[in-house]
């Protein structure tokens, strides 16, 4: 026990509806928003102190120093028993997805392929295509885990065509909450080396892993020396509006990271860097209370679905605060989210933008109170009648 109260039980709906972020302003007030990855929590006290002190000092200039990277290295050592995060092989970037773009620019060129594992976070498609790269799908297996055969086939096709290919790995996986094992990631690294594919790992959800599971940093596995990773405190501590992330290079990718243009480092928020640093350094008790609360919410949703929506197939994830729901037996068509919104006044993410395997699915945000989850599932069930 951390001694911290469950942050998912701290705020009322009336309080939350005073927020002006995307989650609370996209839909009318009668809609329960369980879609975009914002959490219904108060901020961790160390984060509030860090930001408040910055405001009192007028410390709102440009970011400097390596405190963020040092805090991440310390967190990685304590939490994941990984001491391979070298501060000298890091760079501050505006956020994880813009960092992904910059890493892909370093290791691929226009028209080159980027392999992804659908169903996967929709911005993987949006950012890659906007960057003038080509998405190649290697879908997850029926068990929602990496399909190494499909991955090898995609790598082989990219290599045979002579492209500079990259693999955009989502770890832990969004939307399924799958935590990749050390064995799976070691196999990924071996395949990437065999076919000359560069791995860029989006590890933004790494802090949000169930206490019963173990997150394995991609750069910690054998053969991953030439990999690049993007990490952040954004998802773990609900800091999306305080922009800052870290690009981390394996030993064999240090020269690539060193080529990143200096101006990229002008994009992060200095206040964001201070907030993320405080979260990683001093916010672990709050994080552990959150992880315990999310575990309880996963169990609750499993029970609620069995009672009210027994046709929904749900495999609770071990990470993230998201649930991937297979609604294909409900007869709601390719986009059940539209029906849940229109008839039930619940906003969940449509599965369609997640790529192959997304039709007939929705993504539901678990990071809210048990009461809101209970009401949301009740409303979803009412949409069937």
Short mmCIF file of C-alpha atoms in Angstrom, two decimals:
data_model
loop_
_atom_site.label_atom_id
_atom_site.label_comp_id
_atom_site.label_asym_id
_atom_site.label_seq_id
_atom_site.Cartn_x
_atom_site.Cartn_y
_atom_site.Cartn_z
CA UNK A 1 0.00 0.00 0.00
CA UNK A 2 1.26 3.49 -0.86
CA UNK A 3 -0.80 5.48 1.64
CA UNK A 4 -2.04 7.60 -1.25
CA UNK A 5 -5.80 7.68 -1.90
CA UNK A 6 -7.12 6.30 -5.17
CA UNK A 7 -7.01 9.37 -7.49
CA UNK A 8 -9.77 7.88 -9.65
CA UNK A 9 -12.23 8.37 -6.79
CA UNK A 10 -11.26 11.95 -5.96
CA UNK A 11 -13.30 14.09 -8.37
CA UNK A 12 -17.01 14.49 -9.02
CA UNK A 13 -18.58 14.82 -12.46
CA UNK A 14 -19.53 18.40 -11.63
CA UNK A 15 -15.89 19.19 -10.93
CA UNK A 16 -14.69 17.42 -14.07
CA UNK A 17 -17.17 19.24 -16.30
CA UNK A 18 -15.46 22.52 -15.36
CA UNK A 19 -12.41 21.36 -17.32
CA UNK A 20 -11.93 22.92 -20.75
CA UNK A 21 -9.77 20.25 -22.43
CA UNK A 22 -10.72 18.17 -25.45
CA UNK A 23 -12.25 15.37 -23.39
CA UNK A 24 -14.78 17.69 -21.78
CA UNK A 25 -15.50 20.14 -24.62
CA UNK A 26 -15.92 17.93 -27.69
CA UNK A 27 -19.38 16.59 -26.81
CA UNK A 28 -22.52 18.10 -25.20
CA UNK A 29 -22.85 18.04 -21.43
CA UNK A 30 -25.27 15.10 -21.44
CA UNK A 31 -22.58 12.81 -22.93
CA UNK A 32 -20.29 10.76 -20.69
CA UNK A 33 -16.82 11.14 -22.28
CA UNK A 34 -14.83 7.91 -22.08
CA UNK A 35 -12.77 8.34 -25.20
CA UNK A 36 -9.56 10.40 -25.51
CA UNK A 37 -6.68 9.41 -23.19
CA UNK A 38 -7.18 11.98 -20.48
CA UNK A 39 -7.69 10.75 -16.92
CA UNK A 40 -10.31 11.93 -14.46
CA UNK A 41 -7.81 12.54 -11.67
CA UNK A 42 -6.30 15.39 -9.66
CA UNK A 43 -2.61 15.95 -10.34
CA UNK A 44 0.00 14.36 -8.12
CA UNK A 45 1.08 16.76 -5.36
CA UNK A 46 4.77 16.85 -6.45
CA UNK A 47 3.68 17.97 -9.92
CA UNK A 48 1.44 20.68 -8.51
CA UNK A 49 4.31 21.93 -6.31
CA UNK A 50 6.76 22.02 -9.20
CA UNK A 51 4.42 23.94 -11.48
CA UNK A 52 3.26 26.30 -8.71
CA UNK A 53 6.85 27.11 -7.75
CA UNK A 54 7.65 27.83 -11.39
CA UNK A 55 4.71 30.23 -11.60
CA UNK A 56 5.73 31.98 -8.39
CA UNK A 57 9.28 32.36 -9.67
CA UNK A 58 8.22 33.38 -13.14
CA UNK A 59 10.27 30.40 -14.32
CA UNK A 60 8.57 30.17 -17.71
CA UNK A 61 11.49 30.44 -20.11
CA UNK A 62 13.16 27.84 -22.30
CA UNK A 63 14.10 24.33 -21.11
CA UNK A 64 17.68 23.55 -20.16
CA UNK A 65 19.72 20.80 -18.56
CA UNK A 66 19.33 17.06 -18.12
CA UNK A 67 17.16 16.84 -14.99
CA UNK A 68 14.29 15.23 -16.93
CA UNK A 69 16.54 12.53 -18.38
CA UNK A 70 18.14 11.94 -14.98
CA UNK A 71 14.70 11.55 -13.40
CA UNK A 72 13.68 9.06 -16.10
CA UNK A 73 16.91 7.10 -15.67
CA UNK A 74 16.30 6.91 -11.93
CA UNK A 75 12.69 5.83 -12.44
CA UNK A 76 13.77 3.18 -14.97
CA UNK A 77 16.30 1.79 -12.51
CA UNK A 78 13.86 1.61 -9.63
CA UNK A 79 10.76 0.53 -11.53
CA UNK A 80 12.11 -1.67 -14.33
CA UNK A 81 15.54 -2.60 -12.94
CA UNK A 82 17.07 -1.10 -16.09
CA UNK A 83 20.30 0.82 -15.70
CA UNK A 84 21.00 1.16 -19.42
CA UNK A 85 19.36 4.55 -19.90
CA UNK A 86 22.37 6.81 -20.52
CA UNK A 87 21.50 10.49 -20.09
CA UNK A 88 24.08 11.31 -22.76
CA UNK A 89 21.98 9.40 -25.30
CA UNK A 90 18.77 11.34 -24.71
CA UNK A 91 17.15 14.46 -26.13
CA UNK A 92 14.10 16.43 -25.05
CA UNK A 93 11.38 16.57 -27.74
CA UNK A 94 8.00 18.33 -27.77
CA UNK A 95 5.94 15.17 -27.17
CA UNK A 96 6.06 11.48 -27.99
CA UNK A 97 4.43 11.60 -31.43
CA UNK A 98 6.45 14.59 -32.61
CA UNK A 99 9.47 12.74 -31.25
CA UNK A 100 8.46 9.69 -33.29
CA UNK A 101 8.36 11.90 -36.39
CA UNK A 102 11.85 13.21 -35.70
CA UNK A 103 13.22 9.70 -35.11
CA UNK A 104 11.64 8.44 -38.33
CA UNK A 105 13.23 11.35 -40.19
CA UNK A 106 16.63 10.19 -38.90
CA UNK A 107 16.33 6.58 -40.03
CA UNK A 108 14.05 6.67 -43.12
CA UNK A 109 13.48 8.85 -46.15
CA UNK A 110 10.43 10.03 -48.11
CA UNK A 111 8.44 7.11 -49.47
CA UNK A 112 10.06 4.56 -47.15
CA UNK A 113 7.84 2.05 -45.30
CA UNK A 114 6.99 2.14 -41.60
CA UNK A 115 5.63 -1.13 -40.18
CA UNK A 116 2.86 -0.97 -37.56
CA UNK A 117 0.79 -3.58 -35.69
CA UNK A 118 -2.93 -2.89 -36.07
CA UNK A 119 -5.22 -2.41 -34.38
CA UNK A 120 -2.99 0.42 -33.15
CA UNK A 121 -3.09 4.05 -31.99
CA UNK A 122 -4.56 6.02 -34.95
CA UNK A 123 -1.91 8.80 -34.99
CA UNK A 124 0.58 6.14 -36.09
CA UNK A 125 -1.19 6.27 -39.45
CA UNK A 126 -1.75 10.02 -39.47
CA UNK A 127 1.75 11.14 -38.54
CA UNK A 128 3.51 8.58 -40.72
CA UNK A 129 1.54 9.45 -43.86
CA UNK A 130 1.85 13.19 -43.19
CA UNK A 131 5.61 12.61 -43.03
CA UNK A 132 5.47 11.14 -46.56
CA UNK A 133 6.22 7.61 -45.36
CA UNK A 134 4.16 4.56 -46.25
CA UNK A 135 2.37 2.46 -43.61
CA UNK A 136 2.85 -1.31 -43.85
CA UNK A 137 0.60 -3.38 -41.58
CA UNK A 138 1.68 -6.47 -39.64
CA UNK A 139 -1.52 -7.15 -37.66
CA UNK A 140 -1.59 -8.51 -34.14
CA UNK A 141 -2.50 -12.17 -33.78
CA UNK A 142 -5.93 -13.39 -32.64
CA UNK A 143 -4.58 -13.34 -29.07
CA UNK A 144 -3.88 -9.59 -29.47
CA UNK A 145 -0.14 -10.22 -29.14
CA UNK A 146 2.63 -9.54 -31.66
CA UNK A 147 2.47 -11.95 -34.58
CA UNK A 148 6.16 -12.53 -35.23
CA UNK A 149 5.42 -14.36 -38.47
CA UNK A 150 3.44 -11.42 -39.85
CA UNK A 151 6.17 -9.07 -38.64
CA UNK A 152 8.91 -11.05 -40.37
CA UNK A 153 6.88 -11.16 -43.56
CA UNK A 154 6.50 -7.37 -43.50
CA UNK A 155 10.21 -6.87 -42.77
CA UNK A 156 11.18 -9.28 -45.55
CA UNK A 157 9.02 -7.49 -48.11
CA UNK A 158 10.45 -4.11 -47.13
CA UNK A 159 14.03 -5.38 -47.32
CA UNK A 160 13.48 -7.12 -50.67
CA UNK A 161 12.29 -3.84 -52.18
CA UNK A 162 15.45 -2.07 -51.01
CA UNK A 163 13.76 0.45 -48.74
CA UNK A 164 15.09 2.02 -45.53
CA UNK A 165 12.36 0.56 -43.36
CA UNK A 166 11.38 1.36 -39.80
CA UNK A 167 9.14 -0.44 -37.33
CA UNK A 168 6.99 1.74 -35.11
CA UNK A 169 6.49 -0.43 -32.02
CA UNK A 170 3.74 0.45 -29.54
CA UNK A 171 4.86 -0.80 -26.12
CA UNK A 172 2.71 -1.32 -24.08
CA UNK A 173 0.23 -1.68 -26.92
CA UNK A 174 -2.55 0.84 -27.39
CA UNK A 175 -5.49 -0.02 -27.59
CA UNK A 176 -5.23 -3.61 -26.29
CA UNK A 177 -3.15 -2.96 -23.16
CA UNK A 178 -0.82 -5.82 -24.13
CA UNK A 179 2.55 -5.85 -22.34
CA UNK A 180 5.19 -7.34 -24.63
CA UNK A 181 7.46 -9.87 -22.97
CA UNK A 182 11.25 -9.87 -22.95
CA UNK A 183 11.16 -12.91 -25.22
CA UNK A 184 8.87 -11.20 -27.75
CA UNK A 185 10.97 -8.03 -27.79
CA UNK A 186 14.20 -10.00 -28.14
CA UNK A 187 12.69 -11.75 -31.15
CA UNK A 188 11.67 -8.36 -32.58
CA UNK A 189 15.23 -7.08 -32.19
CA UNK A 190 16.64 -10.16 -33.94
CA UNK A 191 14.22 -9.77 -36.86
CA UNK A 192 14.99 -6.07 -37.16
CA UNK A 193 18.72 -6.75 -37.33
CA UNK A 194 18.27 -9.58 -39.81
CA UNK A 195 16.32 -7.43 -42.25
CA UNK A 196 17.94 -4.05 -41.57
CA UNK A 197 14.82 -2.49 -40.09
CA UNK A 198 15.19 0.33 -37.54
CA UNK A 199 12.95 0.09 -34.48
CA UNK A 200 11.33 3.22 -33.03
CA UNK A 201 9.44 2.35 -29.84
CA UNK A 202 6.58 4.46 -28.50
CA UNK A 203 6.73 3.63 -24.78
CA UNK A 204 4.50 6.42 -23.50
CA UNK A 205 2.29 4.04 -21.48
CA UNK A 206 5.25 2.31 -19.82
CA UNK A 207 4.53 3.69 -16.31
CA UNK A 208 0.88 2.57 -16.47
CA UNK A 209 1.36 -1.17 -16.06
CA UNK A 210 -0.61 -3.36 -13.67
CA UNK A 211 1.25 -4.21 -10.44
CA UNK A 212 1.00 -7.87 -11.50
CA UNK A 213 2.76 -7.29 -14.84
CA UNK A 214 6.29 -6.31 -15.83
CA UNK A 215 7.16 -3.72 -18.44
CA UNK A 216 10.34 -4.43 -20.42
CA UNK A 217 12.00 -1.41 -22.10
CA UNK A 218 12.77 -2.25 -25.71
CA UNK A 219 16.32 -0.90 -25.42
CA UNK A 220 17.01 -3.30 -22.54
CA UNK A 221 16.73 -6.49 -24.59
CA UNK A 222 19.63 -8.19 -26.41
CA UNK A 223 20.12 -6.97 -29.96
CA UNK A 224 18.24 -3.67 -29.53
CA UNK A 225 21.37 -1.48 -29.61
CA UNK A 226 20.28 0.34 -32.75
CA UNK A 227 16.80 1.09 -31.43
CA UNK A 228 15.25 4.42 -30.54
CA UNK A 229 12.62 4.97 -27.86
CA UNK A 230 10.23 7.76 -26.93
CA UNK A 231 9.22 8.04 -23.29
CA UNK A 232 7.24 10.51 -21.22
CA UNK A 233 5.39 11.01 -17.95
CA UNK A 234 2.40 12.24 -19.95
CA UNK A 235 0.12 9.22 -19.72
CA UNK A 236 1.19 8.00 -16.28
CA UNK A 237 0.53 11.33 -14.56
CA UNK A 238 -2.05 12.95 -16.89
CA UNK A 239 0.26 15.65 -18.24
CA UNK A 240 -0.74 15.81 -21.90
CA UNK A 241 -1.19 19.57 -21.70
CA UNK A 242 2.33 20.06 -20.30
CA UNK A 243 4.34 19.20 -23.40
CA UNK A 244 7.62 17.34 -22.97
CA UNK A 245 9.03 13.92 -23.85
CA UNK A 246 12.40 12.23 -24.14
CA UNK A 247 13.99 10.49 -27.10
CA UNK A 248 16.34 7.73 -25.92
CA UNK A 249 18.89 6.04 -28.16
CA UNK A 250 20.51 2.65 -27.81
CA UNK A 251 24.33 2.63 -28.04
CA UNK A 252 24.18 1.85 -31.75
CA UNK A 253 21.80 4.73 -32.44
CA UNK A 254 23.65 7.47 -30.59
CA UNK A 255 25.04 8.92 -33.81
CA UNK A 256 21.53 9.03 -35.30
CA UNK A 257 20.14 10.90 -32.32
CA UNK A 258 23.07 13.33 -32.45
CA UNK A 259 21.91 14.32 -35.95
CA UNK A 260 18.55 15.53 -34.71
CA UNK A 261 18.25 19.25 -35.50
CA UNK A 262 18.95 21.49 -32.54
CA UNK A 263 15.73 23.45 -33.07
CA UNK A 264 13.60 20.39 -32.20
CA UNK A 265 14.60 20.98 -28.60
CA UNK A 266 12.94 24.41 -28.71
CA UNK A 267 9.49 22.79 -28.91
CA UNK A 268 9.06 21.31 -25.42
CA UNK A 269 7.56 23.43 -22.64
CA UNK A 270 9.97 24.32 -19.86
CA UNK A 271 7.11 24.07 -17.37
CA UNK A 272 6.27 20.72 -18.94
CA UNK A 273 9.82 19.52 -18.38
CA UNK A 274 9.61 20.59 -14.74
CA UNK A 275 6.29 18.76 -14.30
CA UNK A 276 7.47 15.52 -15.94
CA UNK A 277 10.68 15.60 -13.93
CA UNK A 278 8.78 16.00 -10.65
CA UNK A 279 6.40 13.18 -11.59
CA UNK A 280 9.16 10.68 -12.35
CA UNK A 281 11.30 11.69 -9.39
CA UNK A 282 8.71 12.21 -6.65
CA UNK A 283 5.34 10.98 -7.93
CA UNK A 284 5.66 7.21 -7.71
CA UNK A 285 3.40 6.81 -4.66
CA UNK A 286 0.61 8.60 -6.55
CA UNK A 287 1.29 6.45 -9.61
CA UNK A 288 1.05 3.25 -7.59
CA UNK A 289 -2.29 4.33 -6.14
CA UNK A 290 -3.48 4.98 -9.68
CA UNK A 291 -2.28 1.57 -10.89
CA UNK A 292 -4.15 -0.15 -8.06
CA UNK A 293 -7.27 1.83 -8.88
CA UNK A 294 -7.01 0.93 -12.56
CA UNK A 295 -6.74 -2.74 -11.69
CA UNK A 296 -9.97 -2.43 -9.71
CA UNK A 297 -11.62 -0.66 -12.66
CA UNK A 298 -10.52 -3.42 -15.06
CA UNK A 299 -12.20 -5.99 -12.82
CA UNK A 300 -15.30 -3.80 -12.51
CA UNK A 301 -15.69 -3.36 -16.27
CA UNK A 302 -15.26 -7.10 -16.81
CA UNK A 303 -18.09 -7.73 -14.35
CA UNK A 304 -20.32 -4.99 -15.76
CA UNK A 305 -19.91 -6.21 -19.32
CA UNK A 306 -20.68 -9.80 -18.31
CA UNK A 307 -23.87 -8.62 -16.62
CA UNK A 308 -25.16 -5.99 -19.06
CA UNK A 309 -23.40 -6.59 -22.39
CA UNK A 310 -22.54 -10.30 -22.40
CA UNK A 311 -22.06 -10.29 -26.17
CA UNK A 312 -19.01 -8.03 -25.86
CA UNK A 313 -15.65 -9.82 -25.95
CA UNK A 314 -13.15 -8.18 -23.64
CA UNK A 315 -9.64 -9.34 -22.75
CA UNK A 316 -8.52 -7.05 -19.90
CA UNK A 317 -5.13 -5.54 -20.66
CA UNK A 318 -2.17 -5.45 -18.31
CA UNK A 319 -1.28 -1.85 -19.13
CA UNK A 320 -2.64 1.55 -20.21
CA UNK A 321 -5.96 2.84 -18.91
CA UNK A 322 -7.85 1.74 -21.99
CA UNK A 323 -10.13 -1.22 -22.76
CA UNK A 324 -10.53 -2.71 -26.25
CA UNK A 325 -14.05 -4.07 -26.67
CA UNK A 326 -15.10 -6.43 -29.46
CA UNK A 327 -18.75 -5.57 -30.14
CA UNK A 328 -19.20 -7.48 -33.39
CA UNK A 329 -21.89 -9.82 -32.04
CA UNK A 330 -24.12 -6.91 -30.99
CA UNK A 331 -25.34 -6.19 -34.52
CA UNK A 332 -24.25 -2.54 -34.42
CA UNK A 333 -22.27 -2.59 -37.64
CA UNK A 334 -18.68 -1.53 -38.28
CA UNK A 335 -18.87 1.49 -35.95
CA UNK A 336 -20.56 0.67 -32.63
CA UNK A 337 -19.15 3.88 -31.14
CA UNK A 338 -21.55 5.91 -33.26
CA UNK A 339 -24.51 3.93 -31.87
CA UNK A 340 -23.33 4.20 -28.26
CA UNK A 341 -23.02 7.95 -28.69
CA UNK A 342 -26.29 8.53 -30.50
CA UNK A 343 -28.49 6.19 -28.46
CA UNK A 344 -26.62 5.92 -25.17
CA UNK A 345 -24.90 9.32 -24.87
CA UNK A 346 -21.53 7.70 -24.16
CA UNK A 347 -18.47 8.76 -26.14
CA UNK A 348 -15.97 5.97 -26.78
CA UNK A 349 -13.39 5.73 -29.56
CA UNK A 350 -14.44 4.11 -32.82
CA UNK A 351 -12.28 1.14 -33.69
CA UNK A 352 -12.15 2.02 -37.39
CA UNK A 353 -9.20 4.47 -37.26
CA UNK A 354 -7.10 1.81 -35.46
CA UNK A 355 -6.58 0.00 -38.78
CA UNK A 356 -7.06 -3.65 -39.67
CA UNK A 357 -8.99 -5.43 -36.92
CA UNK A 358 -10.69 -2.26 -35.70
CA UNK A 359 -14.09 -2.61 -37.35
CA UNK A 360 -16.80 -3.57 -34.87
CA UNK A 361 -14.63 -2.56 -31.90
CA UNK A 362 -14.50 0.41 -29.54
CA UNK A 363 -11.90 1.73 -27.14
CA UNK A 364 -13.12 2.73 -23.69
CA UNK A 365 -11.20 4.91 -21.23
CA UNK A 366 -11.04 3.23 -17.79
CA UNK A 367 -9.43 6.18 -16.00
CA UNK A 368 -12.51 7.48 -14.27
CA UNK A 369 -14.54 6.70 -11.18
CA UNK A 370 -16.30 3.36 -10.67
CA UNK A 371 -19.59 5.26 -10.63
CA UNK A 372 -18.98 6.79 -14.06
CA UNK A 373 -17.93 3.42 -15.48
CA UNK A 374 -21.05 1.79 -14.08
CA UNK A 375 -23.29 4.46 -15.60
CA UNK A 376 -21.42 4.30 -18.93
CA UNK A 377 -21.93 0.55 -19.31
CA UNK A 378 -25.59 0.95 -18.31
CA UNK A 379 -26.02 3.54 -21.06
CA UNK A 380 -24.18 1.39 -23.61
CA UNK A 381 -26.50 -1.49 -22.82
CA UNK A 382 -29.52 0.78 -23.19
CA UNK A 383 -28.34 1.63 -26.72
CA UNK A 384 -29.20 -1.92 -27.77
CA UNK A 385 -32.87 -1.66 -26.91
#
